[in-house]
């Protein structure tokens, strides 16, 4: 995997003197840096510059190559002394409610990757286009915010971002004192560009007309809070159902981890109940980033890539003695 964890691990191992090959299933390295984060937040020229420096340093990239489809785990074992799995958390959290099968309902990354691939000239047309449509984004995190900003740029007729969680406080909650990550309301540049945000809404079903989504039915929820102000549990308010029109629904509710089948199975690795790969360092197989610890931040993926590089280096030096 050529995302932030993989690139960090490759760089650190290269600096230590090892020969490194990065296998990436996409057409170019970067992972979510290239295919998830919109160009208006991260110019892909920054990634290209870093990849060029890595190649000059001797790191080899095999793009368009997927383990389990193009090459096998056995091939990796025969060709390399150690393997590091850094494939992120490819499984998006779904919303299993009636009407989910309708067209016009997509995972956020389908939408964001399509935009980035068009801008990167990997494809000519947007696979999911918000132009002229009433867009509803389900999920209030960074990925949902990126969907808002991308929908603005594609010319959506309207944009509504809904979240089941309550609206965070305007200032840091006492439940997250420094140095903890503060629980408070965050407004991104995308939110300032357009669209509306609503909280305390749970989607009960999608309304379908002629096989396409026409909207969704949502209910208001009421939260119970801890003494310090953190949401704990919620209940649905009776007689609060409402219809929200939509021509395009984007699911931005996070990620559930790595599937037990696929690359993990190909390498003979177990996956725990939270979708985290269990490495086998005794066999020279390591894991880093989101695939090892769950979905998190880019900076944490980079740090974990550097950490695992130290473990790989120690394994290789021990094996050579």
Coordinates of N, CA, C and O in Angstrom, one line a residue, residues 55-210:
X55 N 11.9 7.9 -5.4 CA 12.5 7.1 -6.5 C 13.9 7.4 -6.8 O 14.7 6.5 -7.0
X56 N 14.3 8.7 -6.7 CA 15.7 9.0 -6.8 C 16.6 8.4 -5.7 O 17.8 8.1 -5.9
X57 N 16.0 8.2 -4.6 CA 16.7 7.6 -3.4 C 16.8 6.0 -3.6 O 17.4 5.4 -2.8
X58 N 16.1 5.5 -4.6 CA 16.2 4.1 -4.9 C 15.0 3.2 -4.5 O 15.0 2.0 -4.7
X59 N 13.9 3.9 -4.1 CA 12.7 3.1 -3.7 C 11.9 2.8 -5.1 O 11.8 3.7 -5.9
X60 N 11.5 1.6 -5.2 CA 10.8 1.2 -6.4 C 9.3 1.1 -6.2 O 8.9 0.6 -5.2
X61 N 8.5 1.6 -7.1 CA 7.1 1.6 -7.0 C 6.5 0.7 -8.1 O 6.8 0.9 -9.3
X62 N 5.7 -0.2 -7.7 CA 4.9 -1.1 -8.7 C 3.5 -0.7 -8.5 O 2.7 -1.3 -7.7
X63 N 3.0 0.2 -9.4 CA 1.6 0.7 -9.3 C 0.7 -0.2 -10.2 O 1.2 -0.9 -11.1
X64 N -0.6 -0.1 -10.0 CA -1.5 -0.9 -10.7 C -1.3 -2.4 -10.4 O -1.6 -3.3 -11.2
X65 N -0.8 -2.7 -9.2 CA -0.5 -4.0 -8.8 C -1.2 -4.3 -7.5 O -0.9 -3.7 -6.4
X66 N -2.1 -5.3 -7.5 CA -2.9 -5.6 -6.3 C -2.5 -7.0 -5.8 O -2.6 -8.0 -6.6
X67 N -2.2 -7.1 -4.5 CA -1.8 -8.4 -3.9 C -3.1 -9.2 -3.8 O -4.1 -8.8 -3.3
X68 N -3.0 -10.5 -4.3 CA -4.2 -11.3 -4.4 C -4.9 -11.4 -5.7 O -5.7 -12.3 -6.0
X69 N -4.5 -10.4 -6.6 CA -5.1 -10.4 -7.9 C -4.0 -10.5 -8.9 O -3.9 -11.3 -9.8
X70 N -3.0 -9.5 -8.8 CA -1.9 -9.5 -9.8 C -0.7 -10.2 -9.3 O 0.0 -10.8 -10.2
X71 N -0.5 -10.3 -8.1 CA 0.6 -11.0 -7.5 C 0.1 -11.7 -6.2 O -0.9 -11.3 -5.6
X72 N 0.7 -12.8 -5.8 CA 0.3 -13.6 -4.7 C 1.1 -13.3 -3.4 O 2.2 -12.7 -3.5
X73 N 0.6 -13.7 -2.3 CA 1.4 -13.7 -1.1 C 2.7 -14.5 -1.2 O 3.7 -14.1 -0.6
X74 N 2.6 -15.6 -1.9 CA 3.7 -16.5 -2.1 C 4.8 -15.8 -2.9 O 6.0 -16.0 -2.6
X75 N 4.4 -15.0 -3.8 CA 5.4 -14.2 -4.6 C 6.1 -13.3 -3.8 O 7.3 -13.1 -3.9
X76 N 5.4 -12.6 -2.9 CA 6.0 -11.6 -2.0 C 7.0 -12.3 -1.1 O 8.2 -11.8 -0.8
X77 N 6.6 -13.5 -0.6 CA 7.5 -14.2 0.4 C 8.8 -14.7 -0.3 O 9.9 -14.7 0.3
X78 N 8.7 -15.1 -1.6 CA 9.8 -15.6 -2.3 C 10.8 -14.4 -2.7 O 12.0 -14.6 -2.7
X79 N 10.2 -13.3 -3.0 CA 11.0 -12.2 -3.6 C 11.6 -11.2 -2.5 O 12.6 -10.6 -2.7
X80 N 10.9 -11.2 -1.3 CA 11.3 -10.2 -0.3 C 11.6 -10.9 1.0 O 11.0 -11.9 1.3
X81 N 12.4 -10.2 1.8 CA 12.7 -10.7 3.1 C 11.7 -10.3 4.2 O 11.7 -11.0 5.3
X82 N 11.0 -9.3 4.0 CA 9.9 -8.8 4.9 C 8.8 -8.1 4.1 O 9.1 -7.6 3.0
X83 N 7.6 -8.2 4.7 CA 6.5 -7.5 4.0 C 5.8 -6.6 5.1 O 5.6 -7.1 6.2
X84 N 5.4 -5.4 4.7 CA 4.7 -4.5 5.5 C 3.3 -4.2 4.9 O 3.3 -3.7 3.8
X85 N 2.3 -4.6 5.6 CA 0.9 -4.3 5.1 C 0.4 -2.9 5.5 O 0.3 -2.7 6.7
X86 N 0.2 -2.1 4.5 CA -0.3 -0.7 4.9 C -1.4 -0.3 3.9 O -1.2 0.6 3.0
X87 N -2.5 -1.0 4.0 CA -3.6 -0.8 3.0 C -4.7 0.1 3.5 O -5.8 0.2 2.9
X88 N -4.5 0.7 4.7 CA -5.6 1.5 5.2 C -6.8 0.7 5.7 O -6.7 -0.4 6.0
X89 N -7.9 1.4 5.7 CA -9.2 0.7 6.1 C -10.2 0.9 4.9 O -11.0 1.8 4.9
X90 N -10.1 0.0 4.0 CA -10.9 0.1 2.7 C -12.4 -0.1 2.9 O -13.1 0.4 2.0
X91 N -12.8 -0.7 4.0 CA -14.3 -0.9 4.1 C -15.0 0.3 4.7 O -14.7 0.6 5.9
X92 N -15.9 0.9 4.0 CA -16.6 2.0 4.5 C -17.8 1.5 5.3 O -18.4 0.4 5.0
X93 N -18.2 2.2 6.3 CA -19.4 1.9 7.1 C -20.7 2.1 6.3 O -20.9 3.2 5.8
X94 N -21.5 1.1 6.2 CA -22.7 1.2 5.4 C -23.9 1.6 6.3 O -23.8 1.6 7.5
X95 N -25.0 1.9 5.6 CA -26.3 2.2 6.3 C -27.4 1.3 5.9 O -28.0 1.5 4.8
X96 N -27.6 0.2 6.6 CA -28.5 -0.8 6.3 C -29.9 -0.5 6.6 O -30.5 -0.9 7.7
X97 N -30.6 0.4 5.8 CA -32.0 0.7 6.0 C -32.7 0.5 4.7 O -32.1 0.3 3.7
X98 N -34.0 0.4 4.8 CA -34.8 0.1 3.6 C -34.5 1.2 2.5 O -34.4 2.3 2.8
X99 N -34.4 0.7 1.2 CA -34.2 1.6 0.1 C -32.7 1.8 -0.2 O -32.4 2.5 -1.1
X100 N -31.8 1.2 0.6 CA -30.4 1.4 0.4 C -29.9 1.0 -1.0 O -28.9 1.5 -1.6
X101 N -30.7 0.0 -1.6 CA -30.3 -0.5 -3.0 C -30.5 0.5 -4.1 O -30.1 0.3 -5.2
X102 N -31.2 1.6 -3.8 CA -31.5 2.6 -4.9 C -30.3 3.2 -5.5 O -29.3 3.4 -4.8
X103 N -30.4 3.5 -6.8 CA -29.2 4.2 -7.4 C -29.2 5.7 -6.9 O -30.3 6.2 -6.4
X104 N -28.1 6.3 -6.9 CA -28.0 7.7 -6.4 C -27.5 7.7 -5.0 O -27.4 8.8 -4.4
X105 N -27.2 6.5 -4.3 CA -26.7 6.4 -3.0 C -25.3 5.9 -3.1 O -25.1 4.8 -3.6
X106 N -24.3 6.6 -2.6 CA -22.9 6.2 -2.8 C -22.1 6.4 -1.6 O -22.4 7.3 -0.8
X107 N -21.0 5.6 -1.4 CA -20.1 5.9 -0.4 C -19.3 7.2 -0.7 O -19.1 7.5 -1.9
X108 N -18.9 7.9 0.3 CA -18.2 9.2 0.1 C -17.0 9.0 -0.7 O -16.7 9.9 -1.6
X109 N -16.2 8.0 -0.5 CA -15.0 7.8 -1.3 C -15.2 7.5 -2.8 O -14.4 7.9 -3.6
X110 N -16.3 6.9 -3.1 CA -16.7 6.8 -4.5 C -16.8 8.2 -5.2 O -16.3 8.4 -6.3
X111 N -17.4 9.1 -4.4 CA -17.6 10.4 -4.9 C -16.3 11.2 -5.0 O -15.9 11.8 -6.0
X112 N -15.5 11.2 -3.9 CA -14.3 11.9 -3.8 C -13.2 11.4 -4.7 O -12.5 12.1 -5.4
X113 N -13.1 10.0 -4.8 CA -12.1 9.5 -5.7 C -12.4 9.8 -7.1 O -11.5 10.0 -7.9
X114 N -13.7 9.8 -7.5 CA -14.0 10.1 -8.9 C -13.6 11.5 -9.3 O -13.0 11.7 -10.3
X115 N -13.8 12.5 -8.4 CA -13.4 13.8 -8.6 C -11.9 13.9 -8.8 O -11.3 14.5 -9.7
X116 N -11.1 13.2 -7.9 CA -9.7 13.3 -7.9 C -9.1 12.6 -9.1 O -8.1 13.0 -9.7
X117 N -9.7 11.5 -9.6 CA -9.3 10.8 -10.8 C -9.5 11.6 -12.0 O -8.6 11.6 -12.9
X118 N -10.6 12.4 -12.1 CA -10.8 13.2 -13.2 C -9.8 14.3 -13.2 O -9.1 14.6 -14.3
X119 N -9.5 15.0 -12.1 CA -8.5 16.1 -12.0 C -7.1 15.5 -12.3 O -6.3 16.2 -12.8
X120 N -6.9 14.3 -11.9 CA -5.6 13.7 -12.2 C -5.5 13.0 -13.6 O -4.5 12.4 -13.9
X121 N -6.5 13.2 -14.4 CA -6.6 12.7 -15.8 C -6.5 11.2 -15.9 O -6.0 10.7 -16.9
X122 N -7.0 10.5 -14.8 CA -7.1 9.1 -14.9 C -8.3 8.6 -15.6 O -8.4 7.5 -16.1
X123 N -9.4 9.4 -15.6 CA -10.6 9.1 -16.3 C -11.2 10.5 -16.8 O -10.8 11.5 -16.3
X124 N -12.1 10.3 -17.8 CA -12.5 11.5 -18.5 C -13.8 12.1 -17.9 O -14.1 13.3 -18.0
X125 N -14.6 11.3 -17.3 CA -15.9 11.8 -16.8 C -16.1 11.4 -15.3 O -15.6 10.3 -14.8
X126 N -16.9 12.2 -14.6 CA -17.1 11.9 -13.2 C -18.1 10.7 -13.0 O -19.2 10.7 -13.6
X127 N -17.7 9.7 -12.3 CA -18.6 8.5 -12.1 C -19.8 8.9 -11.2 O -20.9 8.3 -11.4
X128 N -19.6 9.9 -10.3 CA -20.7 10.4 -9.5 C -20.6 11.9 -9.5 O -19.6 12.5 -9.1
X129 N -21.7 12.5 -10.0 CA -21.7 13.9 -10.3 C -22.8 14.6 -9.5 O -24.0 14.2 -9.6
X130 N -22.4 15.7 -8.8 CA -23.4 16.4 -8.0 C -24.1 17.5 -8.7 O -25.0 18.2 -8.1
X131 N -23.7 17.8 -9.9 CA -24.2 19.0 -10.6 C -25.7 19.0 -10.7 O -26.3 18.1 -11.2
X132 N -26.3 20.1 -10.3 CA -27.7 20.3 -10.4 C -28.5 19.5 -9.4 O -29.8 19.5 -9.5
X133 N -27.9 18.7 -8.5 CA -28.6 17.8 -7.7 C -28.8 18.3 -6.2 O -28.0 19.1 -5.8
X134 N -29.8 17.8 -5.6 CA -30.0 18.1 -4.2 C -29.2 17.0 -3.4 O -29.5 15.8 -3.4
X135 N -28.1 17.4 -2.8 CA -27.2 16.5 -2.2 C -27.4 16.4 -0.7 O -27.5 17.5 0.0
X136 N -27.5 15.2 -0.1 CA -27.5 15.0 1.3 C -26.3 14.2 1.7 O -26.1 13.1 1.1
X137 N -25.5 14.7 2.6 CA -24.3 14.0 3.1 C -24.6 13.5 4.5 O -25.0 14.3 5.4
X138 N -24.5 12.2 4.7 CA -24.8 11.6 6.0 C -23.5 11.3 6.7 O -22.7 10.4 6.2
X139 N -23.2 12.0 7.7 CA -21.9 11.9 8.5 C -21.3 13.3 8.6 O -21.2 14.1 7.7
X140 N -20.9 13.6 9.9 CA -20.5 15.0 10.1 C -19.0 15.2 10.3 O -18.6 16.2 10.7
X141 N -18.2 14.2 9.9 CA -16.7 14.3 10.0 C -16.0 15.0 8.9 O -16.6 15.7 8.0
X142 N -14.7 14.8 8.8 CA -13.9 15.5 7.8 C -14.3 15.0 6.4 O -14.3 15.7 5.4
X143 N -14.5 13.7 6.3 CA -14.9 13.1 5.0 C -16.2 13.8 4.5 O -16.3 14.1 3.3
X144 N -17.2 13.9 5.4 CA -18.4 14.6 5.0 C -18.2 16.0 4.6 O -18.8 16.5 3.6
X145 N -17.3 16.7 5.3 CA -16.9 18.1 4.9 C -16.3 18.1 3.5 O -16.6 19.0 2.8
X146 N -15.5 17.2 3.2 CA -14.9 17.1 1.9 C -15.9 16.9 0.8 O -15.8 17.5 -0.3
X147 N -17.0 16.1 1.1 CA -18.1 15.9 0.2 C -18.8 17.2 0.0 O -19.3 17.5 -1.1
X148 N -19.0 18.0 1.0 CA -19.6 19.3 0.9 C -18.8 20.2 0.0 O -19.4 20.8 -1.0
X149 N -17.5 20.4 0.2 CA -16.7 21.2 -0.6 C -16.7 20.8 -2.1 O -16.7 21.6 -3.0
X150 N -16.6 19.5 -2.3 CA -16.6 18.9 -3.7 C -17.9 19.1 -4.4 O -18.0 19.5 -5.5
X151 N -19.0 19.0 -3.6 CA -20.4 19.2 -4.2 C -20.5 20.7 -4.6 O -21.2 21.0 -5.6
X152 N -20.0 21.6 -3.8 CA -20.0 23.0 -4.1 C -19.3 23.2 -5.5 O -19.9 23.9 -6.4
X153 N -18.2 22.6 -5.6 CA -17.4 22.8 -6.9 C -18.0 22.2 -8.1 O -17.9 22.6 -9.2
X154 N -18.8 21.1 -7.9 CA -19.5 20.5 -9.0 C -20.8 21.1 -9.4 O -21.4 20.8 -10.4
X155 N -21.2 22.1 -8.5 CA -22.4 22.8 -8.9 C -23.7 22.2 -8.4 O -24.7 22.2 -9.1
X156 N -23.7 21.6 -7.2 CA -24.9 21.1 -6.6 C -26.0 22.1 -6.4 O -25.7 23.3 -6.2
X157 N -27.3 21.7 -6.6 CA -28.4 22.6 -6.4 C -28.6 23.0 -5.0 O -28.9 24.2 -4.6
X158 N -28.3 22.1 -4.1 CA -28.4 22.3 -2.6 C -27.6 21.2 -1.9 O -27.4 20.1 -2.5
X159 N -27.1 21.5 -0.7 CA -26.3 20.6 0.0 C -26.7 20.6 1.5 O -26.8 21.7 2.1
X160 N -27.0 19.5 2.0 CA -27.4 19.3 3.4 C -26.5 18.2 4.0 O -26.5 17.1 3.5
X161 N -25.8 18.5 5.1 CA -25.0 17.5 5.8 C -25.7 17.2 7.1 O -26.0 18.1 7.9
X162 N -26.1 16.0 7.4 CA -26.8 15.6 8.6 C -25.9 14.6 9.4 O -25.1 13.9 8.9
X163 N -26.2 14.7 10.7 CA -25.4 13.9 11.7 C -26.3 13.4 12.8 O -27.1 14.2 13.3
X164 N -26.1 12.2 13.2 CA -26.9 11.6 14.3 C -26.4 12.2 15.6 O -27.2 12.3 16.6
X165 N -25.2 12.6 15.7 CA -24.7 13.1 17.0 C -25.2 14.5 17.3 O -25.7 15.2 16.3
X166 N -25.2 14.9 18.5 CA -25.6 16.3 18.8 C -24.6 17.3 18.4 O -23.5 17.0 18.1
X167 N -25.1 18.5 18.3 CA -24.2 19.6 17.9 C -23.2 19.9 19.0 O -23.5 20.1 20.1
X168 N -21.9 19.8 18.7 CA -20.8 20.0 19.7 C -20.9 21.4 20.2 O -21.4 22.3 19.6
X169 N -20.3 21.7 21.4 CA -20.3 23.0 22.0 C -19.4 23.9 21.2 O -18.5 23.5 20.5
X170 N -19.6 25.2 21.3 CA -18.8 26.2 20.5 C -17.4 26.3 21.1 O -16.5 26.7 20.4
X171 N -17.2 26.0 22.4 CA -15.9 26.0 23.0 C -15.6 24.6 23.5 O -16.4 23.8 23.6
X172 N -14.3 24.4 23.9 CA -13.9 23.1 24.4 C -14.7 22.6 25.5 O -14.9 23.3 26.5
X173 N -15.2 21.4 25.4 CA -15.9 20.7 26.4 C -15.0 20.3 27.6 O -13.9 19.9 27.4
X174 N -15.5 20.5 28.8 CA -14.7 20.1 30.0 C -14.4 18.6 30.0 O -13.5 18.2 30.7
X175 N -15.1 17.8 29.1 CA -14.8 16.4 29.1 C -13.5 16.1 28.3 O -13.0 14.9 28.4
X176 N -12.9 17.1 27.7 CA -11.7 16.9 26.9 C -10.7 17.9 27.3 O -10.3 18.8 26.5
X177 N -10.2 17.9 28.5 CA -9.2 18.9 28.9 C -7.9 18.7 28.2 O -7.6 17.6 27.7
X178 N -7.1 19.8 28.0 CA -5.8 19.7 27.4 C -4.9 18.7 28.1 O -5.0 18.6 29.4
X179 N -4.2 17.8 27.5 CA -3.8 17.8 26.0 C -4.7 16.9 25.1 O -4.3 16.6 24.0
X180 N -5.9 16.5 25.6 CA -6.8 15.7 24.8 C -7.3 16.5 23.6 O -7.4 17.7 23.7
X181 N -7.6 15.8 22.5 CA -8.2 16.4 21.4 C -9.5 17.0 21.8 O -10.4 16.3 22.3
X182 N -9.7 18.3 21.6 CA -10.9 19.0 22.2 C -12.2 18.6 21.5 O -12.3 18.5 20.2
X183 N -13.2 18.3 22.3 CA -14.6 18.1 21.7 C -15.3 19.5 21.6 O -15.6 20.1 22.6
X184 N -15.4 20.0 20.4 CA -16.1 21.2 20.2 C -16.5 21.3 18.7 O -16.1 20.5 17.9
X185 N -17.3 22.3 18.4 CA -17.8 22.5 17.0 C -16.7 22.9 16.1 O -15.9 23.9 16.4
X186 N -16.6 22.2 15.0 CA -15.6 22.6 14.0 C -16.2 23.0 12.7 O -17.1 22.2 12.2
X187 N -15.9 24.1 12.1 CA -16.4 24.6 10.9 C -15.3 24.7 9.9 O -14.4 25.5 10.1
X188 N -15.4 23.9 8.8 CA -14.3 23.9 7.8 C -14.5 25.0 6.8 O -15.6 25.6 6.7
X189 N -13.5 25.1 5.9 CA -13.6 26.1 4.8 C -14.8 25.6 3.9 O -15.5 26.5 3.3
X190 N -15.0 24.3 3.7 CA -16.1 23.8 2.9 C -17.4 24.2 3.4 O -18.3 24.6 2.7
X191 N -17.6 24.2 4.8 CA -18.9 24.6 5.3 C -19.1 26.1 5.1 O -20.3 26.5 4.9
X192 N -18.1 26.9 5.1 CA -18.2 28.3 4.8 C -18.6 28.6 3.4 O -19.1 29.7 3.1
X193 N -18.3 27.7 2.5 CA -18.5 27.9 1.1 C -20.0 27.6 0.7 O -20.5 28.1 -0.3
X194 N -20.7 26.9 1.5 CA -22.1 26.7 1.2 C -22.7 25.4 1.9 O -22.0 24.7 2.5
X195 N -24.0 25.3 1.7 CA -24.6 24.1 2.4 C -25.1 24.4 3.8 O -24.9 25.5 4.3
X196 N -25.9 23.4 4.3 CA -26.5 23.5 5.6 C -26.1 22.3 6.4 O -25.9 21.2 5.9
X197 N -26.0 22.5 7.7 CA -25.7 21.4 8.6 C -26.8 21.2 9.6 O -27.3 22.2 10.2
X198 N -27.1 19.9 9.9 CA -28.1 19.6 10.9 C -27.6 18.5 11.8 O -27.0 17.6 11.3
X199 N -28.0 18.5 13.1 CA -27.6 17.4 14.0 C -28.8 16.7 14.6 O -30.0 17.1 14.3
X200 N -28.6 15.6 15.3 CA -29.6 14.9 16.0 C -30.6 14.3 15.0 O -31.8 14.2 15.3
X201 N -30.2 13.8 13.9 CA -31.0 13.2 12.9 C -30.6 11.8 12.6 O -29.4 11.6 12.2
X202 N -31.5 10.8 12.7 CA -31.2 9.4 12.3 C -32.0 9.0 11.1 O -33.2 9.3 11.0
X203 N -31.3 8.5 10.1 CA -32.0 8.1 8.9 C -32.7 6.7 9.1 O -32.0 5.7 9.5
X204 N -34.0 6.7 8.8 CA -34.7 5.4 9.0 C -34.9 4.7 7.7 O -35.0 3.4 7.7
X205 N -35.1 5.4 6.6 CA -35.2 4.7 5.3 C -35.0 5.7 4.2 O -35.1 6.9 4.3
X206 N -34.6 5.1 3.0 CA -34.5 5.9 1.8 C -35.8 5.8 1.0 O -36.4 4.7 0.8
X207 N -36.2 6.9 0.4 CA -37.4 6.9 -0.4 C -37.0 6.8 -1.8 O -36.1 7.5 -2.3
X208 N -37.6 5.9 -2.5 CA -37.2 5.5 -3.9 C -38.3 5.8 -4.9 O -39.5 5.4 -4.6
X209 N -38.0 6.3 -6.0 CA -38.9 6.5 -7.1 C -38.3 6.1 -8.4 O -37.2 6.6 -8.8
X210 N -38.8 5.1 -9.0 CA -38.3 4.6 -10.3 C -36.9 4.0 -10.2 O -36.1 4.1 -11.1

